[in-house]
XYZ file of C-alpha atoms in Angstrom:
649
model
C 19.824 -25.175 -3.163
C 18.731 -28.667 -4.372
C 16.201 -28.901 -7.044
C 13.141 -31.727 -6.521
C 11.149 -32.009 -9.759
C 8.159 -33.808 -8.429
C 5.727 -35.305 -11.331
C 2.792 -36.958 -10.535
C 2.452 -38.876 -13.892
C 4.152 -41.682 -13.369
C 2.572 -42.326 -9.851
C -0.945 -42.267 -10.282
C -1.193 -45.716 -8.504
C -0.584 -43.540 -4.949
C -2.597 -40.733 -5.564
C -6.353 -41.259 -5.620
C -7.817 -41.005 -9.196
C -9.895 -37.894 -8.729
C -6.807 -35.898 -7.396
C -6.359 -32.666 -9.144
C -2.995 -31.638 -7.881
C -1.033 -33.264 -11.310
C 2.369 -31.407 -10.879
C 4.663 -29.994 -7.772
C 8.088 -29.100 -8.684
C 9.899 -27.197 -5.691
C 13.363 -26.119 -4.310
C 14.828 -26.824 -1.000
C 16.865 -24.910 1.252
C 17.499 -24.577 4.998
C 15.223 -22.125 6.598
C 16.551 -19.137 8.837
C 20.447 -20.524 8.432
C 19.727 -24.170 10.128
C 18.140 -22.792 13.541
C 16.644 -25.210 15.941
C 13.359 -24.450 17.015
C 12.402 -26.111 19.886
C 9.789 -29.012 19.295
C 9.777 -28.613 15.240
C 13.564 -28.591 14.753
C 15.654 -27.523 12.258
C 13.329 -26.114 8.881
C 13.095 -26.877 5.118
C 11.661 -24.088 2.954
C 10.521 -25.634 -0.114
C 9.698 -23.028 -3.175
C 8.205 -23.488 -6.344
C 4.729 -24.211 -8.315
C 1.982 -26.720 -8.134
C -0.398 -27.227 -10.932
C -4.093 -28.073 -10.762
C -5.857 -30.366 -13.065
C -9.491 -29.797 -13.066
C -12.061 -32.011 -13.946
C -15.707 -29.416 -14.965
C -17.348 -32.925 -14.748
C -17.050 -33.623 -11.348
C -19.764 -32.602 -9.003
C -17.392 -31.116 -6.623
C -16.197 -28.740 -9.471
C -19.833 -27.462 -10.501
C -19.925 -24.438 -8.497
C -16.644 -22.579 -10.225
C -17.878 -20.374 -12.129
C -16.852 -21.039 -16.177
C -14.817 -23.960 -15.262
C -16.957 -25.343 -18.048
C -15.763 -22.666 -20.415
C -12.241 -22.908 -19.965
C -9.664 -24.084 -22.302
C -8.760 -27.872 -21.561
C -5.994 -30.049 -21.681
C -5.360 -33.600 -23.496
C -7.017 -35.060 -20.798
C -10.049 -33.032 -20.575
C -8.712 -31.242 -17.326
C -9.112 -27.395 -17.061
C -5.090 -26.399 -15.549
C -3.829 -23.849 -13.320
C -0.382 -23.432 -11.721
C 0.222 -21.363 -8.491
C 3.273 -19.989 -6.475
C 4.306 -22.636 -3.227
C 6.158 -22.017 -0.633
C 5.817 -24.355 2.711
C 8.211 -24.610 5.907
C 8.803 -28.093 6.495
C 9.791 -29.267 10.193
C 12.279 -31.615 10.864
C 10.174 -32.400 13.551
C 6.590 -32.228 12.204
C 3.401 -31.747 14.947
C 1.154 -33.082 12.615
C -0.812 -29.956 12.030
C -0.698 -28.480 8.453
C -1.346 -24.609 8.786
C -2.035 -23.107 5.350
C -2.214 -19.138 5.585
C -4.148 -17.269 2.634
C -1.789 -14.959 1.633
C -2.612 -11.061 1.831
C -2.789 -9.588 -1.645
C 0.380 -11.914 -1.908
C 1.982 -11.402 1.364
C 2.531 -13.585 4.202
C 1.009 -12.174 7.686
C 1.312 -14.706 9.632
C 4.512 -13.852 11.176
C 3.559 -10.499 11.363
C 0.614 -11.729 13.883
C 1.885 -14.297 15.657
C 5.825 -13.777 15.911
C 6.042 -10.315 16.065
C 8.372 -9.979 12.904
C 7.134 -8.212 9.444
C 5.413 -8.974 6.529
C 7.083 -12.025 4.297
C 9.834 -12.261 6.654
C 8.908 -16.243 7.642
C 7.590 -16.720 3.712
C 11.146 -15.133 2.087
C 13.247 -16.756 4.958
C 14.111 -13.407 6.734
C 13.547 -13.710 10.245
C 11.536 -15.724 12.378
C 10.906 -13.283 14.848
C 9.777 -14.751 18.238
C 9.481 -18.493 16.591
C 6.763 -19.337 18.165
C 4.732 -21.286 15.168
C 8.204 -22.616 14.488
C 8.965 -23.977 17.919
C 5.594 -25.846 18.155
C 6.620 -27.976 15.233
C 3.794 -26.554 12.820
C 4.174 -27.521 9.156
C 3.204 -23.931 7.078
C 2.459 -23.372 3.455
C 1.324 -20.694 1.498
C -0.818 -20.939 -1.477
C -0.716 -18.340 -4.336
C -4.139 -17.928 -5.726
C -4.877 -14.111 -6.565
C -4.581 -14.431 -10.379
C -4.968 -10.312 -10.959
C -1.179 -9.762 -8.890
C 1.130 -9.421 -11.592
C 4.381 -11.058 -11.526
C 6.612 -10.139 -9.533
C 4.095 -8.029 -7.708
C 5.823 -5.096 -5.822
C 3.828 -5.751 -2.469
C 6.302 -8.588 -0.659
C 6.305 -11.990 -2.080
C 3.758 -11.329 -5.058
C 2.487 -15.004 -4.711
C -0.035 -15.233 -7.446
C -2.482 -18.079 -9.423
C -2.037 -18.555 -13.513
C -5.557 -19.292 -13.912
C -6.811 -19.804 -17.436
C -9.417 -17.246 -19.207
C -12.104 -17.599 -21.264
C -11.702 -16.597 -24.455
C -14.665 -14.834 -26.508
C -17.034 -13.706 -23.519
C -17.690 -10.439 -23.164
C -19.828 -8.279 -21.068
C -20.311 -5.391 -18.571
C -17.189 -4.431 -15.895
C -16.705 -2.155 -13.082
C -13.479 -0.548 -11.697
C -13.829 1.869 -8.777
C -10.502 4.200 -8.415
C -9.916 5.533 -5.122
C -6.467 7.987 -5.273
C -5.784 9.329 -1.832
C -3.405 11.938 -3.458
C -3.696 15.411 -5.821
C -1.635 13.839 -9.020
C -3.296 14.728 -11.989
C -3.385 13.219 -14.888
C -3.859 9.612 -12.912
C -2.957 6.554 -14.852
C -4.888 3.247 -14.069
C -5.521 -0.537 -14.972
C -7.931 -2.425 -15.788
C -9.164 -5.516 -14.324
C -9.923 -7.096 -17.588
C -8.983 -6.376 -21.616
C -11.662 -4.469 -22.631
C -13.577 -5.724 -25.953
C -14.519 -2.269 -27.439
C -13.675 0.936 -26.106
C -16.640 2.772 -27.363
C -19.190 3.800 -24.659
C -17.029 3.332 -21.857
C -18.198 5.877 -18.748
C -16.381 7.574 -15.980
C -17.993 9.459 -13.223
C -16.648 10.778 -10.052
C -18.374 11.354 -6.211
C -17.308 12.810 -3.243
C -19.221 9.963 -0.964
C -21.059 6.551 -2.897
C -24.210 8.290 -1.183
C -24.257 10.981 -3.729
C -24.844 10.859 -7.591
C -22.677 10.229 -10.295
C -21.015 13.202 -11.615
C -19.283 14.000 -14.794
C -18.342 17.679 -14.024
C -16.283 19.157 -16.381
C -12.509 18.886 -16.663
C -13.562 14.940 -15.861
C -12.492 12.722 -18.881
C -10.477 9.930 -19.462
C -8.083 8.506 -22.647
C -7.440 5.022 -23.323
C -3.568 4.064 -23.760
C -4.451 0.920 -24.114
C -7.260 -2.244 -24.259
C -6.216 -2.513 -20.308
C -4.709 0.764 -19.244
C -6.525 4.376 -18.894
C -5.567 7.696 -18.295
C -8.202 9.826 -16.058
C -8.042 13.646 -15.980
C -9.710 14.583 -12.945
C -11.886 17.666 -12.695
C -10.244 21.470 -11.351
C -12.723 21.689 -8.547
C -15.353 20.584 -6.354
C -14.142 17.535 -5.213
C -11.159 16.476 -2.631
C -8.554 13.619 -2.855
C -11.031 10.949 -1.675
C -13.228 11.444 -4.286
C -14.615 8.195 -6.322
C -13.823 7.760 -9.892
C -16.355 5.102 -11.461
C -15.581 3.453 -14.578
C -18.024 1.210 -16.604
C -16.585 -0.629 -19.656
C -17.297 -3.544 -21.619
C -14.818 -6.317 -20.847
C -13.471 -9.819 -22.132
C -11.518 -12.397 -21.540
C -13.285 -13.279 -17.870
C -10.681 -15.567 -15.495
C -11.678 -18.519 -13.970
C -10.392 -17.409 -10.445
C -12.425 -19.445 -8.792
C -10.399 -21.763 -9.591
C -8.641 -20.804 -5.757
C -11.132 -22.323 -3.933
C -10.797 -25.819 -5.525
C -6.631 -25.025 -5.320
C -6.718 -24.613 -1.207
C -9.282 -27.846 -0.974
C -7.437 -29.792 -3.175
C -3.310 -29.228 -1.956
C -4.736 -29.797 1.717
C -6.436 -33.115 0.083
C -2.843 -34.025 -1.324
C -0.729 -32.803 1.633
C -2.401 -35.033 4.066
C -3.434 -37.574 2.474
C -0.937 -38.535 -0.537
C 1.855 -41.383 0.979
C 4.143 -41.204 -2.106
C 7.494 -39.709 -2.868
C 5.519 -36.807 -4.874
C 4.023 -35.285 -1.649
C 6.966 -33.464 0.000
C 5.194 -33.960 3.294
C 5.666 -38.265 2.896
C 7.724 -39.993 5.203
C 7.602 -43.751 4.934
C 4.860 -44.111 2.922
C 2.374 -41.911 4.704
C 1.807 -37.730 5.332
C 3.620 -36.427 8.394
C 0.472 -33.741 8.202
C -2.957 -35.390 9.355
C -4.347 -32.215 10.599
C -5.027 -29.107 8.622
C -6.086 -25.338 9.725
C -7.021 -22.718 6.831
C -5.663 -19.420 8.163
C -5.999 -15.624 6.823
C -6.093 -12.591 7.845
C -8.283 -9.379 6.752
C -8.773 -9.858 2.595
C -7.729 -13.411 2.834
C -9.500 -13.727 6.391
C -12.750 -13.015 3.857
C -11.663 -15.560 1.350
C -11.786 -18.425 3.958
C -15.216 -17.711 5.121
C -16.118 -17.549 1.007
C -14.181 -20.389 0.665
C -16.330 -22.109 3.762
C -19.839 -21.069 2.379
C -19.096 -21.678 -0.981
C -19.015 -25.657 0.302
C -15.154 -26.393 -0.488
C -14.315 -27.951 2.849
C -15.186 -31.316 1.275
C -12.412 -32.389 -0.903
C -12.954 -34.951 -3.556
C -12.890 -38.373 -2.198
C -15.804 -36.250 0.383
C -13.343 -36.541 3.044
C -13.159 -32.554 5.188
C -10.577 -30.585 3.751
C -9.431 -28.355 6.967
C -10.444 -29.425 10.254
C -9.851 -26.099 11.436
C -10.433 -22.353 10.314
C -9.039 -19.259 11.665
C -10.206 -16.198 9.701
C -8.569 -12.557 11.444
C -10.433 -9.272 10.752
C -12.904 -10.094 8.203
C -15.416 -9.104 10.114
C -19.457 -9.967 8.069
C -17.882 -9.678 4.832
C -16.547 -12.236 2.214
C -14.811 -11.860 -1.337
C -15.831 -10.934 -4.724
C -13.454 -14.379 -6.057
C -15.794 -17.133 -7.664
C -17.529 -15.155 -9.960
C -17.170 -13.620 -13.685
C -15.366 -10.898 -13.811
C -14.095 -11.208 -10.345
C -12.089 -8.624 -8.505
C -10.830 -10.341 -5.362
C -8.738 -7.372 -4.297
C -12.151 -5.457 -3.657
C -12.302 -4.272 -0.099
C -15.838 -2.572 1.152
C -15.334 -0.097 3.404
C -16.753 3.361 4.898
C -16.059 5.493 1.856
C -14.848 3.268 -0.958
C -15.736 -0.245 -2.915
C -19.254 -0.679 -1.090
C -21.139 -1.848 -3.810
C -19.073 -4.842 -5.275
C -20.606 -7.689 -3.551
C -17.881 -8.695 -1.223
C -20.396 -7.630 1.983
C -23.603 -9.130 1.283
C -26.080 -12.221 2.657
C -25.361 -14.441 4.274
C -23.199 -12.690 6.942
C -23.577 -15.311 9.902
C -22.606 -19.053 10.185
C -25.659 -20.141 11.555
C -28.563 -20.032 9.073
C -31.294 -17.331 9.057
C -33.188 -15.588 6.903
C -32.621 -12.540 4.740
C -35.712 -10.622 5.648
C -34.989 -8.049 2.100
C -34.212 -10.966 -0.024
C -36.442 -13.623 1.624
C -33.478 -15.881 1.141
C -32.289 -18.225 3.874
C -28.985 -19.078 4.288
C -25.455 -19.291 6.817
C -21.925 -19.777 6.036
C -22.270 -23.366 7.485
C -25.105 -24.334 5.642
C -23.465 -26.473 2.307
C -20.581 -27.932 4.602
C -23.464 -29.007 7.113
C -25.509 -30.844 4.213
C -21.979 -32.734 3.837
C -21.425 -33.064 7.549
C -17.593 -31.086 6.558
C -17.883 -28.346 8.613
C -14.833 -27.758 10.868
C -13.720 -25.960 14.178
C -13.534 -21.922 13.550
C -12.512 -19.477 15.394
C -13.265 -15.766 14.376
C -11.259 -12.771 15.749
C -12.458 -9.128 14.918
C -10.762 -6.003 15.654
C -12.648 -2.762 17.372
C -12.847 -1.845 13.538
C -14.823 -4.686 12.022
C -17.704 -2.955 13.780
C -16.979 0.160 12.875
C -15.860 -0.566 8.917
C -17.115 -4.238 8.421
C -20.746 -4.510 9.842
C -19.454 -7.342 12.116
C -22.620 -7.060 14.175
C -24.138 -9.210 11.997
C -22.120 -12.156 13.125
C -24.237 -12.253 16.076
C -27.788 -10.548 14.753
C -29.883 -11.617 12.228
C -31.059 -8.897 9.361
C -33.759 -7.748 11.700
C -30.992 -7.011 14.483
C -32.512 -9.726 16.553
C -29.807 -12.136 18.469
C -28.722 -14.797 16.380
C -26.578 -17.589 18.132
C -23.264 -19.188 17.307
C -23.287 -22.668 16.341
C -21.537 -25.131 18.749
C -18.031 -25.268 16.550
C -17.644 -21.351 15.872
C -16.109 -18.964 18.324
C -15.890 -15.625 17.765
C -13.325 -13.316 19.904
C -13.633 -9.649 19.923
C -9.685 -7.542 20.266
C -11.765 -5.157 22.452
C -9.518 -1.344 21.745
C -7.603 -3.241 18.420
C -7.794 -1.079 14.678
C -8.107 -3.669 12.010
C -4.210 -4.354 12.170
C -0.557 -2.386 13.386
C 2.887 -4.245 13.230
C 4.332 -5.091 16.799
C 6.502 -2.063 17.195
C 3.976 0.432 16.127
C 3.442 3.586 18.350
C 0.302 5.784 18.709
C 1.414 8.299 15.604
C -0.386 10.912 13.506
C -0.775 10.217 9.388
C -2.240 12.627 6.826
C -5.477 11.705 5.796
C -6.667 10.641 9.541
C -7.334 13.411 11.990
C -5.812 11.408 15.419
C -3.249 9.878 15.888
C -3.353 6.022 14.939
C -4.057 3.366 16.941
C -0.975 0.751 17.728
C -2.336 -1.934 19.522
C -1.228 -5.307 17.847
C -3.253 -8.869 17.730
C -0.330 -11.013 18.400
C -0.607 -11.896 21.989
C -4.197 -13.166 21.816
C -4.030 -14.784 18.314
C -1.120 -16.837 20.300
C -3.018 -18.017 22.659
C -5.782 -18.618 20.697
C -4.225 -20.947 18.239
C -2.928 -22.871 21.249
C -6.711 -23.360 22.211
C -7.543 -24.032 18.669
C -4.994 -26.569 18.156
C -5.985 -28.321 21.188
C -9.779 -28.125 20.738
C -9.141 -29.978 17.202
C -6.490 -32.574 18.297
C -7.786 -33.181 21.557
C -11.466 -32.149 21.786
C -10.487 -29.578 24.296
C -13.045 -26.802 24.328
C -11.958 -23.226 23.781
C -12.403 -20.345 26.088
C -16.589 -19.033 25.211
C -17.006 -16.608 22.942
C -15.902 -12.955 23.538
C -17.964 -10.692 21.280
C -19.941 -8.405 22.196
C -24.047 -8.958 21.639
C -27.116 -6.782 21.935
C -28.397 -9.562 24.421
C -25.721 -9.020 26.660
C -26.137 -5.290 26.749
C -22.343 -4.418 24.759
C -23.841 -3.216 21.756
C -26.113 -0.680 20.677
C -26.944 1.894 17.963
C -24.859 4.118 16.940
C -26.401 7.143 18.683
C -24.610 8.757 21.935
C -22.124 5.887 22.449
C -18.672 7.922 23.735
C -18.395 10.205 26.842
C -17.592 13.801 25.521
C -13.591 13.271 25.151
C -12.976 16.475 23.549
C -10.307 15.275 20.451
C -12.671 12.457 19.690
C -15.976 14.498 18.500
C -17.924 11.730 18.211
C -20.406 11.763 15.590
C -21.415 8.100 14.939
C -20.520 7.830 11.699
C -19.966 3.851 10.212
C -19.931 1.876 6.912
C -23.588 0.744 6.248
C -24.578 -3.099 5.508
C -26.627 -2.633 2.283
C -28.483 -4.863 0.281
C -26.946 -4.074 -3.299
C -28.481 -5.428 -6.408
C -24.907 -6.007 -8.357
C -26.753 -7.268 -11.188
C -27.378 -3.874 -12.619
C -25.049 -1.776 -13.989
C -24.070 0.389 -12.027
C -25.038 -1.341 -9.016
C -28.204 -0.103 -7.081
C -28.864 -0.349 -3.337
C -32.307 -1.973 -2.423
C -32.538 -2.002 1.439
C -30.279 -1.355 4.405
C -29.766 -3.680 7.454
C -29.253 -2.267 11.165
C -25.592 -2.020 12.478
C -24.837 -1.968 15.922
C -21.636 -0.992 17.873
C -19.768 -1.541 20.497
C -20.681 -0.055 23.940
C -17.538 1.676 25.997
C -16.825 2.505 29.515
C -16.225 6.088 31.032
C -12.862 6.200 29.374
C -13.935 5.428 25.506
C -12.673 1.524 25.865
C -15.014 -0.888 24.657
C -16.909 -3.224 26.972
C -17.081 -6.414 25.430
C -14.792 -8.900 23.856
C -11.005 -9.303 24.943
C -9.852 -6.665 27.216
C -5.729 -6.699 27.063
C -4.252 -5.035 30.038
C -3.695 -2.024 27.936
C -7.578 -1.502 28.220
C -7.981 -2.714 32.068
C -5.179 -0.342 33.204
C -5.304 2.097 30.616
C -3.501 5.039 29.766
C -5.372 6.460 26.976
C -8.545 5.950 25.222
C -8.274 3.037 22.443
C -10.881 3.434 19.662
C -11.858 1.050 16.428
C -12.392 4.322 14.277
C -10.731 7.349 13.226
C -12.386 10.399 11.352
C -10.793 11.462 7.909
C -8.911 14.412 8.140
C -9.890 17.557 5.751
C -9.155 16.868 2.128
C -9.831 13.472 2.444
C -13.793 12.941 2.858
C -13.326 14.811 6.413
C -15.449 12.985 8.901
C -15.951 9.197 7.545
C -13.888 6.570 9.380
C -10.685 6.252 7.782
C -10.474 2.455 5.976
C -8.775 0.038 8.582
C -7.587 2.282 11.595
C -8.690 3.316 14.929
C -7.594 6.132 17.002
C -5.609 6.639 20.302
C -6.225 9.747 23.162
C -3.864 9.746 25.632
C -5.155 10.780 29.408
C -3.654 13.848 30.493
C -0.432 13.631 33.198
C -2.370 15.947 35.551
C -5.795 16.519 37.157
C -5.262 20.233 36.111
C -4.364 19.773 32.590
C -6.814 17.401 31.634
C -9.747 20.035 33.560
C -8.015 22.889 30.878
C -8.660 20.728 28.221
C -12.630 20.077 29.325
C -11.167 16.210 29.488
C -13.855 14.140 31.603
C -11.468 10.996 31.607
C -9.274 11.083 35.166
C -5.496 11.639 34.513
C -2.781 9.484 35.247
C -2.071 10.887 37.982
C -5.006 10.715 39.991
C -5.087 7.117 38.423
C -2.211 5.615 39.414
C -0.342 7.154 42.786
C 2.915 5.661 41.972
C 4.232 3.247 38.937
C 4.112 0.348 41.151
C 0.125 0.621 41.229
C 0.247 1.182 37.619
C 2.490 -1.955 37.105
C 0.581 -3.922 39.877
C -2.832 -3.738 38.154
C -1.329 -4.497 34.765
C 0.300 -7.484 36.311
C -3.696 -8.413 38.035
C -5.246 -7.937 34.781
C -3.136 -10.151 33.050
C -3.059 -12.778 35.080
C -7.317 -13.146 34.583
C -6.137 -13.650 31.061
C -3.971 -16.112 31.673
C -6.654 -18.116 33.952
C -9.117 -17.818 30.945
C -6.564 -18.963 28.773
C -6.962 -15.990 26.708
C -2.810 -14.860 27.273
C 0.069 -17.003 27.542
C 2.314 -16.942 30.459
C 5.149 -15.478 28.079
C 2.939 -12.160 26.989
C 1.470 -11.991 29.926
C 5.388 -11.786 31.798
C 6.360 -9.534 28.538
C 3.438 -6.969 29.395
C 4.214 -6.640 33.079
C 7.774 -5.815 31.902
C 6.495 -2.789 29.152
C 4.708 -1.547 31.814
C 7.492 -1.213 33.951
C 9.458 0.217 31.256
C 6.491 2.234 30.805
C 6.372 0.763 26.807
C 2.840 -0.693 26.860
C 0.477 2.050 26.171
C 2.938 2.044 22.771
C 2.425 6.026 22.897
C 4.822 7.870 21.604
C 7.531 9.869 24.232
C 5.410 12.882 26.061
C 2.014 10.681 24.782
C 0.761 9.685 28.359
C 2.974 6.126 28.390
């Protein structure tokens, strides 16, 4: 590999005067052994760190919380260095897409070619090429700074953001174990500044009150680890353990938001030899899209309402956003003691406030609160706001109070601005790898639901790109709405499918007060779900093929099994029922949904009305030709259901 120590200090002449990238030192190497890919070309992957130079006096900086406090350098600049990796095309398109990694990990290829986790960040395998082959130009930004080195997750990209030395005050951990080890040991967030009158209290649901039965204790081992002894009896392996300490040493992790502004800022705009991206004297990237997907889908949204779109010189930072899965919710990231890892969901971390007001992009009012607010509202002030596109599993609704992208806190219809979209994956859980099948896990009681995003997030991101290069409007919105009759209360929603036993059960959207200690909920907001059809399949939104010519029932939501808060959705999956192979089994089983075989005479018809179904897509520019020939060809080989052998596919 060749080594490029980049060093902005000798070249501030080319770099406007308020930049706050002040370092990028990176190694190159060919990407996936010198492969062409078709438009881009061969690939670079370039590998290494970039440090940020803050300024707490500029305006742009004000809203990070403690920048102010932090340690500074010579210059008066508050620093923080993060991991960098970006795929550089021989053959560039001119669109920069930076993905928000996932707790560190790199999903894009995962989505969108089909391949695994951190195989197109660690140079693996490129899978199906297809961001490759359009000539995109990808980076990847490391800015959790609680993923310690060398994180054990994939690529364990991470921030070094700078603490604040002598603050102290109140912190929360909530411990979730999922398993019957006892003694559990645990870490803390933050160094804690005195370890007398530290709590710990368990709960079987966050409804209930906090418990310290006994055989419930804990023993430090040290000012950031603890060792919890959890009680004999009376509570399962989903049980909550609260802990309540007093904390120091707060990071600025905020800082993120100002790192993702300002390397887009520098990327695009910086013409000298420093910027990797220069050719000639000028970017090779003049577009940008901020991508992520589930945790890191939530931190572009933050990152959106939190008004970083406009970079320093007030120029937009991303023309384009493409959150995946975050459904209503955001992140707990620019904030003291932040935990950005937090993930609300039916059972656990529901009162860190990663889920609360504003949950739309257009403005409304909080009717609890009686504050008004949207997620465009700062970037609107500073006429910044880009192009987004929003894409929510069957889950979101279920697990993520995604309702309230569409409905105001009353539950009244509440449009989308002109330059969101927002596409349901009618059937989807909140994410499965391409070559998962429909397969039973302890903890869930079905079997788990396989269907994958990637075909639609293709062909979405081919609208996208086109909408913000060329002005070409995207396919409408495909979510589902009270007004157009595809949602409704949770009440009496599924036909009686006898595995499913339907019982309406969903993760609440609460008003929680997390100023006190621990927090306290003051109000609740209505949450609506998705209508279905006879068979269980939801109505609205994206309907793949697998859901027009189904063979099984496709659900957002899957009960807990027994031992593991039995009967609350299980965090992040959805469920799959295959239809019975005959008119008399499925009448034995008390099944109302018709079997295959009075569904589909022969395999031809079965194929046949796959192939009709996707071609509608295709039309509405919701498949590409490619997936949509690739689907007619898993039906055939009977492969598309993705159920497992004897499952109905």
């Amino acid at each position: 590999m060749s080594r490029i120590g980049l060093a902005l200090g000798a070249m501030l002449a080319a770099v406007p005067a308020a930049a706050q990238v002040s370092r990028l030192e990176v190694a190159a190497e060919p990407a996936f052994g010198g492969r062409e890919f078709g438009a881009g070309g061969r690939y670079e992957r370039l590998s290494g760190r970039v440090t940020f130079a803050l300024d707490p006096a500029e305006a742009r900086n004000a809203a990070i919380a403690d920048l102010a406090l932090a340690p500074r350098n010579a210059q008066g600049r508050v620093e923080a260095t993060a991991d960098l990796v970006i795929l550089r095309p021989a053959r560039p398109n001119g669109t920069l897409l930076v993905e928000v990694p996932n707790r560190g990990r790199e999903l894009a290829g995962q989505l969108y070619h089909d391949a695994a986790a951190n195989d197109l960040l660690l140079n693996r395998n490129p899978g199906n090429g297809f961001l490759l082959e359009q000539g995109y130009t990808l980076a990847w930004l490391g800015w959790q700074a609680d993923i310690p080195p060398g994180e054990g997750r994939g690529a364990g990209l991470r921030l070094d953001a700078p603490v604040v030395p002598g603050v102290t005050g109140p912190s929360r951990e909530e411990f979730l174990f999922e398993h019957a080890r006892n003694p559990v040991e645990v870490t803390l967030t933050y160094p804690a500044a005195r370890r007398e009158g530290a709590t710990l209290t368990v709960r079987a649901r966050t409804e209930d009150p906090r418990a310290t039965p006994p055989g419930l204790s804990f023993r430090w081992l040290d000012d950031r680890r603890i060792e919890i002894t959890r009680p004999a009896g009376g509570f399962d392996q989903a049980a909550l353990h609260e802990f309540i300490y007093e904390a120091k040493d707060p990071t600025v992790q905020g800082i993120a938001f100002a790192a993702f502004r300002d390397l887009a800022a520098f990327l695009r705009h910086d013409g000298s030899p420093a910027n990797p991206l220069a050719r000639d004297g000028r970017s090779t990237v003049n577009r940008a899209m901020l991508h992520g997907v589930s945790q890191s889908g939530r931190v572009v949204r933050d990152f959106l309402h939190q008004g970083f779109n406009e970079d320093l010189e007030g120029r937009i930072a991303y023309d384009a956003m493409l959150p995946h899965i975050p459904g209503t919710r955001r992140s707990f990231t620019n904030a003291r003691w932040a935990q950005p890892g937090r993930n609300p969901t039916p059972h656990g971390d529901r009162h860190f406030p990663v889920d609360q007001f504003p949950f739309a992009y257009a403005e409304s009012e909080d009717h609890l609160s009686g504050r008004r607010d949207g997620l465009l509202r700062r970037c609107t002030i500073t006429a910044t706001c880009p192009q987004v596109m929003q894409t929510d599993s069957e889950y979101e609704f279920w697990g993520a109070r995604a309702s309230l992208l569409v409905h105001d806190t009353r539950g009244a219809h509440l449009p989308l601005p002109g330059n969101v979209r927002a596409y349901l994956l009618a059937g989807h859980p909140h994410f499965a790898q391409a070559s998962a099948l429909a397969q039973p896990v302890p903890g869930c009681a079905l079997p788990l639901n396989p269907l994958q995003a990637g075909a639609p997030l293709r062909a979405l991101l081919v609208a996208m790109e086109r909408w913000m290069r060329d002005g070409i409007a995207p396919p409408d919105s495909r979510y589902p709405s009270l007004a157009a009759g595809t949602l409704a209360p949770a009440a009496g929603l599924y036909p009686a499918i006898p595995p499913l036993r339907y019982a309406g059960r969903h993760a609440p959207a609460q008003w929680v007060d997390a100023t006190a200690m621990p927090p306290v909920v003051r109000g609740e907001y209505p949450v609506l779900l998705p209508r279905v059809d006879a068979d269980g399949n939801a109505l609205g939104g994206i309907r793949l093929p697998v859901l027009e010519a189904p063979r099984a029932t496709y659900t957002g939501w899957n009960p807990r099994a027994e031992g593991f808060a039995p009967g609350i959705p299980c965090t992040n999956q959805g469920a799959a029922i295959p239809f019975a192979a005959t008119r008399a089994a499925r009448e034995a089983a008390g099944d109302p949904r018709p079997s295959l075989e009075e569904r589909w005479p022969d395999a031809a018809a079965y194929v046949a009305a796959v192939e009709r179904a996707a071609a509608r897509l295709v039309a509405e520019r919701l498949l590409l030709p490619a997936d949509a020939a690739a689907m007619r060809q898993a039906a055939a080989a009977g492969t598309l259901a993705r159920l497992p052998p004897g499952g109905g596919g």
